[in-house]
Short mmCIF file of C-alpha atoms and ligand atoms in Angstrom, two decimals:
data_model
loop_
_atom_site.label_atom_id
_atom_site.label_comp_id
_atom_site.label_asym_id
_atom_site.label_seq_id
_atom_site.Cartn_x
_atom_site.Cartn_y
_atom_site.Cartn_z
CA UNK A 1 68.93 -40.79 -194.32
CA UNK A 2 67.38 -37.86 -192.38
CA UNK A 3 64.71 -36.13 -192.91
CA UNK A 4 64.73 -32.47 -193.45
CA UNK A 5 61.22 -31.69 -192.83
CA UNK A 6 58.20 -32.96 -191.01
CA UNK A 7 55.06 -34.77 -192.59
CA UNK A 8 52.61 -33.24 -190.52
CA UNK A 9 50.43 -35.99 -192.11
CA UNK A 10 52.64 -38.80 -190.90
CA UNK A 11 51.02 -39.37 -187.39
CA UNK A 12 47.96 -40.53 -189.48
CA UNK A 13 47.71 -43.76 -190.54
CA UNK A 14 47.57 -43.91 -194.54
CA UNK A 15 49.50 -47.11 -194.71
CA UNK A 16 52.46 -45.18 -197.03
CA UNK A 17 49.83 -43.69 -199.05
CA UNK A 18 50.77 -40.14 -200.45
CA UNK A 19 49.28 -37.37 -202.52
CA UNK A 20 51.17 -36.27 -205.33
CA UNK A 21 50.97 -33.73 -208.39
CA UNK A 22 51.82 -35.77 -210.85
CA UNK A 23 51.25 -33.39 -213.67
CA UNK A 24 50.55 -29.58 -214.64
CA UNK A 25 49.31 -27.95 -217.91
CA UNK A 26 48.12 -24.82 -218.43
CA UNK A 27 46.64 -22.94 -220.90
CA UNK A 28 46.10 -18.67 -221.37
CA UNK A 29 43.97 -17.93 -224.49
CA UNK A 30 46.00 -15.77 -227.56
CA UNK A 31 44.81 -12.62 -227.53
CA UNK A 32 46.77 -9.91 -225.37
CA UNK A 33 45.37 -6.89 -224.07
CA UNK A 34 48.52 -4.41 -222.78
CA UNK A 35 48.43 -1.19 -220.53
CA UNK A 36 48.67 0.71 -223.69
CA UNK A 37 45.14 -1.07 -224.65
CA UNK A 38 43.82 -0.02 -221.33
CA UNK A 39 44.70 3.63 -222.20
CA UNK A 40 42.52 3.66 -224.65
CA UNK A 41 39.21 1.96 -222.94
CA UNK A 42 39.71 4.00 -219.48
CA UNK A 43 41.81 6.93 -218.05
CA UNK A 44 44.93 5.23 -216.55
CA UNK A 45 48.48 4.71 -217.93
CA UNK A 46 50.60 2.29 -218.51
CA UNK A 47 52.80 3.98 -215.44
CA UNK A 48 50.27 3.86 -213.21
CA UNK A 49 49.50 0.26 -213.95
CA UNK A 50 53.21 -0.83 -213.84
CA UNK A 51 53.81 1.24 -210.67
CA UNK A 52 50.84 0.41 -208.69
CA UNK A 53 50.18 -3.67 -209.66
CA UNK A 54 53.54 -4.41 -211.72
CA UNK A 55 50.91 -5.66 -214.59
CA UNK A 56 52.05 -4.92 -217.90
CA UNK A 57 49.54 -7.67 -220.19
CA UNK A 58 47.18 -10.37 -219.34
CA UNK A 59 45.42 -12.86 -221.97
CA UNK A 60 41.85 -12.20 -223.17
CA UNK A 61 39.67 -15.35 -224.32
CA UNK A 62 38.00 -15.39 -227.56
CA UNK A 63 33.88 -14.09 -227.59
CA UNK A 64 33.30 -18.20 -227.87
CA UNK A 65 35.42 -19.26 -226.05
CA UNK A 66 34.76 -20.49 -222.42
CA UNK A 67 36.27 -20.99 -218.65
CA UNK A 68 35.69 -24.77 -219.65
CA UNK A 69 37.55 -25.00 -222.94
CA UNK A 70 40.47 -23.31 -221.18
CA UNK A 71 40.17 -25.77 -218.19
CA UNK A 72 39.91 -28.83 -220.52
CA UNK A 73 43.26 -27.82 -222.91
CA UNK A 74 45.10 -27.33 -219.15
CA UNK A 75 43.79 -30.35 -217.99
CA UNK A 76 45.01 -32.43 -221.07
CA UNK A 77 48.07 -30.67 -220.72
CA UNK A 78 48.57 -31.80 -217.15
CA UNK A 79 47.33 -35.35 -218.03
CA UNK A 80 50.02 -35.38 -220.45
CA UNK A 81 52.78 -34.92 -218.24
CA UNK A 82 51.02 -37.26 -215.92
CA UNK A 83 50.58 -40.01 -218.62
CA UNK A 84 47.01 -40.70 -217.36
CA UNK A 85 44.14 -41.24 -219.78
CA UNK A 86 40.87 -39.64 -219.79
CA UNK A 87 39.23 -43.16 -218.76
CA UNK A 88 41.91 -43.33 -215.38
CA UNK A 89 40.32 -39.46 -214.25
CA UNK A 90 38.26 -40.72 -211.33
CA UNK A 91 37.42 -36.83 -210.06
CA UNK A 92 37.32 -33.40 -211.53
CA UNK A 93 37.10 -30.28 -209.53
CA UNK A 94 36.97 -27.34 -211.24
CA UNK A 95 38.03 -23.89 -208.51
CA UNK A 96 36.25 -20.79 -210.56
CA UNK A 97 34.15 -18.11 -209.54
CA UNK A 98 33.79 -17.07 -213.32
CA UNK A 99 31.65 -20.77 -214.30
CA UNK A 100 30.18 -21.54 -218.25
CA UNK A 101 26.79 -20.88 -216.43
CA UNK A 102 24.90 -20.57 -213.13
CA UNK A 103 24.85 -24.37 -213.58
CA UNK A 104 25.29 -27.38 -214.78
CA UNK A 105 29.29 -27.26 -213.07
CA UNK A 106 32.35 -26.47 -215.42
CA UNK A 107 33.63 -29.36 -214.15
CA UNK A 108 30.49 -31.26 -216.04
CA UNK A 109 31.62 -29.46 -219.41
CA UNK A 110 35.00 -30.35 -219.10
CA UNK A 111 34.47 -33.87 -218.64
CA UNK A 112 32.63 -34.29 -221.52
CA UNK A 113 35.12 -31.81 -223.42
CA UNK A 114 37.85 -34.41 -222.23
CA UNK A 115 36.16 -37.63 -222.54
CA UNK A 116 36.66 -38.63 -218.99
CA UNK A 117 33.47 -40.55 -218.62
CA UNK A 118 34.01 -42.28 -215.28
CA UNK A 119 34.78 -38.80 -213.59
CA UNK A 120 32.78 -37.53 -210.99
CA UNK A 121 32.66 -33.81 -211.88
CA UNK A 122 31.99 -30.55 -209.47
CA UNK A 123 33.04 -27.16 -209.03
CA UNK A 124 33.98 -25.36 -206.11
CA UNK A 125 33.96 -21.76 -205.50
CA UNK A 126 37.00 -19.85 -202.80
CA UNK A 127 37.49 -16.93 -205.17
CA UNK A 128 41.15 -16.59 -206.12
CA UNK A 129 41.70 -19.44 -203.29
CA UNK A 130 40.20 -22.10 -205.28
CA UNK A 131 43.06 -24.01 -206.48
CA UNK A 132 44.44 -24.83 -203.07
CA UNK A 133 40.70 -25.41 -201.46
CA UNK A 134 40.91 -28.03 -204.57
CA UNK A 135 43.97 -29.42 -204.33
CA UNK A 136 43.26 -30.01 -200.16
CA UNK A 137 39.72 -31.65 -201.22
CA UNK A 138 41.36 -33.73 -203.90
CA UNK A 139 44.11 -35.24 -201.50
CA UNK A 140 41.36 -36.33 -198.69
CA UNK A 141 39.44 -38.73 -201.73
CA UNK A 142 43.12 -39.97 -202.70
CA UNK A 143 44.25 -40.05 -198.94
CA UNK A 144 41.29 -41.85 -198.33
CA UNK A 145 41.63 -44.44 -201.49
CA UNK A 146 38.73 -43.15 -202.26
CA UNK A 147 39.77 -42.30 -205.96
CA UNK A 148 43.47 -42.78 -207.56
CA UNK A 149 43.53 -40.04 -209.58
CA UNK A 150 41.76 -36.38 -209.25
CA UNK A 151 42.09 -33.54 -211.51
CA UNK A 152 42.04 -30.20 -209.51
CA UNK A 153 41.68 -27.02 -212.46
CA UNK A 154 41.56 -23.32 -211.50
CA UNK A 155 40.39 -22.13 -214.56
CA UNK A 156 38.64 -17.72 -215.46
CA UNK A 157 37.00 -16.03 -217.76
CA UNK A 158 37.33 -12.48 -216.02
CA UNK A 159 37.09 -11.05 -218.73
CA UNK A 160 32.98 -12.02 -218.48
CA UNK A 161 32.65 -10.28 -215.03
CA UNK A 162 35.11 -7.05 -215.60
CA UNK A 163 33.50 -4.02 -215.75
CA UNK A 164 36.00 -2.08 -218.48
CA UNK A 165 34.39 0.91 -217.50
CA UNK A 166 36.19 0.91 -214.17
CA UNK A 167 39.58 1.83 -214.21
CA UNK A 168 40.00 0.89 -210.67
CA UNK A 169 39.48 -2.92 -211.61
CA UNK A 170 39.27 -3.62 -215.30
CA UNK A 171 43.36 -2.87 -215.46
CA UNK A 172 43.51 -6.07 -213.10
CA UNK A 173 42.21 -9.35 -214.05
CA UNK A 174 43.17 -11.45 -216.75
CA UNK A 175 41.39 -15.00 -218.20
CA UNK A 176 43.32 -18.41 -218.32
CA UNK A 177 43.47 -21.97 -216.50
CA UNK A 178 45.93 -24.21 -215.01
CA UNK A 179 45.74 -27.87 -213.65
CA UNK A 180 47.43 -30.66 -211.76
CA UNK A 181 46.65 -34.07 -211.81
CA UNK A 182 46.68 -35.88 -207.94
CA UNK A 183 47.96 -39.47 -207.88
CA UNK A 184 49.53 -41.59 -205.18
CA UNK A 185 53.35 -41.71 -205.83
CA UNK A 186 55.95 -43.68 -204.31
CA UNK A 187 59.20 -42.19 -203.27
CA UNK A 188 57.53 -38.95 -202.16
CA UNK A 189 55.73 -37.23 -199.65
CA UNK A 190 53.65 -35.04 -202.17
CA UNK A 191 51.24 -32.62 -200.59
CA UNK A 192 52.60 -32.12 -197.05
CA UNK A 193 50.14 -30.22 -195.46
CA UNK A 194 47.51 -27.78 -196.32
CA UNK A 195 45.31 -24.77 -194.50
CA UNK A 196 42.50 -23.05 -195.79
CA UNK A 197 40.65 -20.15 -194.66
CA UNK A 198 37.64 -17.94 -194.25
CA UNK A 199 36.19 -14.76 -193.03
CA UNK A 200 32.58 -13.85 -194.36
CA UNK A 201 32.36 -10.83 -192.54
CA UNK A 202 34.25 -9.36 -194.88
CA UNK A 203 32.73 -10.34 -198.12
CA UNK A 204 31.64 -7.21 -199.02
CA UNK A 205 35.39 -6.21 -199.78
CA UNK A 206 35.25 -7.81 -203.60
CA UNK A 207 31.96 -9.18 -204.70
CA UNK A 208 29.66 -9.38 -207.44
CA UNK A 209 26.24 -8.43 -206.23
CA UNK A 210 24.15 -9.33 -209.21
CA UNK A 211 23.33 -12.73 -210.69
CA UNK A 212 22.63 -14.92 -207.83
CA UNK A 213 19.36 -15.47 -205.54
CA UNK A 214 19.67 -11.87 -203.55
CA UNK A 215 19.66 -10.14 -206.53
CA UNK A 216 18.62 -11.84 -209.60
CA UNK A 217 19.64 -10.81 -212.75
CA UNK A 218 16.74 -8.18 -214.16
CA UNK A 219 16.85 -4.98 -216.41
CA UNK A 220 17.44 -2.93 -212.98
CA UNK A 221 20.52 -5.02 -212.26
CA UNK A 222 22.17 -4.93 -215.51
CA UNK A 223 21.54 -0.57 -215.58
CA UNK A 224 22.90 -0.62 -212.33
CA UNK A 225 26.33 -2.60 -213.53
CA UNK A 226 25.56 -5.73 -210.60
CA UNK A 227 27.15 -8.16 -212.87
CA UNK A 228 30.30 -7.17 -212.45
CA UNK A 229 32.95 -7.41 -209.90
CA UNK A 230 33.47 -4.92 -207.69
CA UNK A 231 36.19 -4.47 -205.56
CA UNK A 232 37.38 -1.99 -202.08
CA UNK A 233 41.14 -1.85 -203.32
CA UNK A 234 43.49 -0.45 -200.15
CA UNK A 235 41.16 -3.02 -197.64
CA UNK A 236 41.38 -5.62 -199.78
CA UNK A 237 45.95 -5.42 -199.89
CA UNK A 238 45.90 -5.01 -196.57
CA UNK A 239 44.28 -8.12 -195.68
CA UNK A 240 45.71 -10.13 -198.54
CA UNK A 241 49.24 -9.41 -196.93
CA UNK A 242 48.27 -10.21 -193.45
CA UNK A 243 46.23 -13.61 -194.53
CA UNK A 244 49.21 -14.86 -196.79
CA UNK A 245 51.38 -14.24 -194.55
CA UNK A 246 50.25 -16.05 -191.48
CA UNK A 247 48.92 -18.98 -193.42
CA UNK A 248 52.30 -19.18 -195.00
CA UNK A 249 53.85 -19.25 -191.27
CA UNK A 250 51.48 -21.77 -190.07
CA UNK A 251 52.25 -24.91 -192.80
CA UNK A 252 56.09 -23.79 -192.67
CA UNK A 253 55.33 -24.19 -188.63
CA UNK A 254 53.63 -27.96 -189.09
CA UNK A 255 56.31 -29.03 -191.59
CA UNK A 256 59.29 -27.68 -189.27
CA UNK A 257 60.96 -26.05 -191.92
CA UNK A 258 62.08 -22.05 -191.83
CA UNK A 259 61.40 -20.51 -195.28
CA UNK A 260 65.30 -20.84 -196.55
CA UNK A 261 64.01 -24.78 -196.96
CA UNK A 262 61.59 -23.54 -199.82
CA UNK A 263 63.14 -23.69 -203.17
CA UNK A 264 60.06 -22.04 -204.79
CA UNK A 265 57.51 -19.46 -203.48
CA UNK A 266 54.72 -19.23 -205.44
CA UNK A 267 51.96 -16.54 -204.14
CA UNK A 268 48.53 -15.91 -205.85
CA UNK A 269 49.76 -12.98 -208.44
CA UNK A 270 47.19 -10.31 -207.63
CA UNK A 271 49.55 -7.77 -207.25
CA UNK A 272 53.11 -7.22 -207.67
CA UNK A 273 53.27 -4.97 -204.51
CA UNK A 274 52.05 -7.84 -202.70
CA UNK A 275 53.86 -10.42 -203.60
CA UNK A 276 57.07 -8.58 -202.77
CA UNK A 277 55.44 -7.78 -199.47
CA UNK A 278 54.64 -11.08 -198.42
CA UNK A 279 58.08 -12.39 -199.33
CA UNK A 280 59.72 -9.58 -197.52
CA UNK A 281 57.76 -9.87 -194.28
CA UNK A 282 58.36 -14.35 -194.76
CA UNK A 283 62.30 -13.51 -195.03
CA UNK A 284 62.11 -15.00 -198.86
CA UNK A 285 64.77 -13.67 -201.07
CA UNK A 286 63.63 -12.45 -204.73
CA UNK A 287 65.11 -15.81 -206.52
CA UNK A 288 62.86 -17.91 -204.71
CA UNK A 289 59.75 -15.48 -205.36
CA UNK A 290 57.77 -17.09 -208.74
CA UNK A 291 56.33 -13.93 -210.26
CA UNK A 292 54.44 -13.98 -213.38
CA UNK A 293 51.64 -11.21 -212.65
CA UNK A 294 53.70 -9.08 -215.05
CA UNK A 295 52.51 -11.43 -218.22
CA UNK A 296 48.80 -12.63 -216.80
CA UNK A 297 47.38 -9.94 -214.64
CA UNK A 298 45.19 -11.33 -212.02
CA UNK A 299 44.00 -14.75 -213.29
CA UNK A 300 41.67 -15.54 -209.57
CA UNK A 301 41.47 -19.30 -209.76
CA UNK A 302 43.79 -20.27 -212.14
CA UNK A 303 46.90 -17.79 -210.82
CA UNK A 304 48.67 -19.84 -208.55
CA UNK A 305 48.08 -22.95 -211.42
CA UNK A 306 49.09 -21.35 -214.12
CA UNK A 307 52.50 -20.16 -212.16
CA UNK A 308 53.11 -23.95 -210.68
CA UNK A 309 52.79 -25.28 -214.43
CA UNK A 310 55.85 -22.41 -215.30
CA UNK A 311 57.80 -22.95 -212.52
CA UNK A 312 58.00 -26.35 -213.00
CA UNK A 313 58.58 -26.25 -217.33
CA UNK A 314 61.29 -23.17 -216.38
CA UNK A 315 63.00 -26.38 -214.14
CA UNK A 316 63.33 -23.58 -210.95
CA UNK A 317 61.53 -26.31 -209.33
CA UNK A 318 63.04 -30.14 -209.65
CA UNK A 319 61.96 -33.32 -207.90
CA UNK A 320 62.19 -33.54 -204.36
CA UNK A 321 62.19 -29.53 -203.89
CA UNK A 322 59.81 -28.41 -201.53
CA UNK A 323 57.30 -25.61 -202.58
CA UNK A 324 54.84 -23.00 -200.72
CA UNK A 325 52.02 -22.10 -202.48
CA UNK A 326 49.89 -19.33 -200.62
CA UNK A 327 46.93 -17.52 -202.19
CA UNK A 328 43.92 -14.92 -201.07
CA UNK A 329 40.72 -13.77 -202.69
CA UNK A 330 37.39 -12.87 -202.06
CA UNK A 331 35.00 -14.39 -199.30
CA UNK A 332 37.88 -13.60 -197.98
CA UNK A 333 39.36 -17.14 -198.52
CA UNK A 334 42.74 -17.52 -197.90
CA UNK A 335 45.14 -20.80 -198.02
CA UNK A 336 48.83 -22.04 -198.20
CA UNK A 337 50.42 -25.39 -198.69
CA UNK A 338 54.17 -27.27 -198.53
CA UNK A 339 54.25 -29.76 -201.12
CA UNK A 340 57.43 -32.01 -201.86
CA UNK A 341 57.85 -31.70 -205.52
C1 LIG B 401 43.38 -1.50 -206.72
C2 LIG B 401 45.27 -1.06 -206.48
C3 LIG B 401 45.72 -1.42 -207.60
C4 LIG B 401 44.98 0.36 -206.10
O1 LIG B 401 45.95 1.10 -205.82
P1 LIG B 401 46.15 1.76 -204.72
O2 LIG B 401 47.48 2.36 -204.28
O3 LIG B 401 45.24 1.22 -203.44
O4 LIG B 401 45.36 3.16 -205.37
P2 LIG B 401 44.28 3.81 -204.81
O5 LIG B 401 43.42 2.72 -204.32
O6 LIG B 401 44.14 4.64 -203.30
O7 LIG B 401 43.88 4.74 -205.73
C5 LIG B 401 44.52 6.05 -205.96
C6 LIG B 401 44.02 7.06 -207.24
O8 LIG B 401 44.59 6.31 -208.56
C7 LIG B 401 43.54 6.34 -208.92
N1 LIG B 401 42.71 5.05 -209.68
C8 LIG B 401 42.55 4.21 -209.63
N2 LIG B 401 43.01 2.98 -210.55
C9 LIG B 401 43.60 3.41 -211.80
C10 LIG B 401 43.86 3.13 -212.60
N3 LIG B 401 43.54 1.93 -213.48
N4 LIG B 401 44.62 4.24 -213.67
C11 LIG B 401 45.23 5.56 -213.40
N5 LIG B 401 44.59 5.90 -211.69
C12 LIG B 401 43.46 4.67 -211.32
C13 LIG B 401 42.26 6.65 -208.38
O9 LIG B 401 41.07 6.86 -208.58
C14 LIG B 401 42.32 7.33 -206.40
O10 LIG B 401 42.25 8.62 -207.63
P3 LIG B 401 42.04 9.50 -205.97
O11 LIG B 401 43.15 9.64 -205.19
O12 LIG B 401 41.89 10.70 -207.33
O13 LIG B 401 40.84 8.79 -205.93
C15 LIG B 401 45.23 -1.61 -204.58
O14 LIG B 401 44.59 -1.07 -204.13
C16 LIG B 401 45.82 -3.11 -204.88
O15 LIG B 401 46.02 -3.95 -205.34
N6 LIG B 401 44.36 -3.91 -204.35
C17 LIG B 401 44.50 -5.32 -204.27
C18 LIG B 401 43.88 -5.32 -205.16
C19 LIG B 401 43.87 -7.33 -205.28
O16 LIG B 401 44.84 -7.43 -205.71
N7 LIG B 401 42.63 -7.92 -205.59
C20 LIG B 401 42.26 -9.12 -205.64
C21 LIG B 401 42.67 -10.11 -204.04
S1 LIG B 401 42.22 -11.58 -204.88
#
């Protein structure tokens, strides 16, 4: 049988070990916030939001629903699909910029909620790029035979850090979680390759100034609205398109495939115009591009995880298909991965 793509990891001696996603799951809160609802909150319109972003609605967590609750629900769905019990989980990685608390890690709350008593647990912070960072880190533990079953979760309660008085940002974000179970699986190449990148020189394009060691919480920081995210939209947009295209091209090059071999491109769901620009530059057809930003807005680390779950559930990708994941976020950070599903 001819190999239709190159497995860049094959040059390392993993003795047949692969890292596959054996289960995916997602969870979004029940409450939906529509563009019409936002028209009542700030000076905006459905027409503006739709044409500039493609977003129609987003989900909002309840007051007593935390990032770890959404993460645990997505994780349990992924575990069910993979057929693994909580006792089998060796490691839980939660990618998030909206942890339940600054510490302990949200992953520890998830560990307790799903009853994965044996699992190590930590959070990772790479903003909207967190899920690919998490897959790549989790993969290292599987390939090195350190662990057999790793849970990678992207989960966000962005409504908690959204400035509901700032029309520039409050229309963009939503809450939710997506999860994947990573395991060694025979007869699959799994996660073929991934790239991760960062540029801390552009940290000020998208950030939350208050609450950390630079600017601890005080009455003044609350009054100055420093505990909400801030963004320079236009600059972020330009950087996103450029970084996502170059990361995607790099992973395709490594696998020696062109875009036509990819069944489904799953880009970070921040803005329909960013997705369209990336798809166009990569030469992907509209049928190849997975888009759900209209229903969820930007859910940061949860975004591609939710989209992957939907792509699988809808039958858009079948076992053996190649998937291209490509992400971009605050940091700046970015990443791309090719997966044989
Ligand atoms: C935020 C974004 C949609 C704004 O679109 P844009 O075409 O760049 O729009 P601009 O920032 O130029 O704003 C145009 C006008 O619309 C106004 N505006 C901004 N938000 C608005 C809203 N929700 N409703 C109505 N008007 C709005 C602005 O105030 C500005 O008015 P002005 O010209 O009078 O100053 C776009 O820049 C974007 O998507 N950026 C990337 C965001 C992103 O994906 N971030 C996460 C990356 S992980």
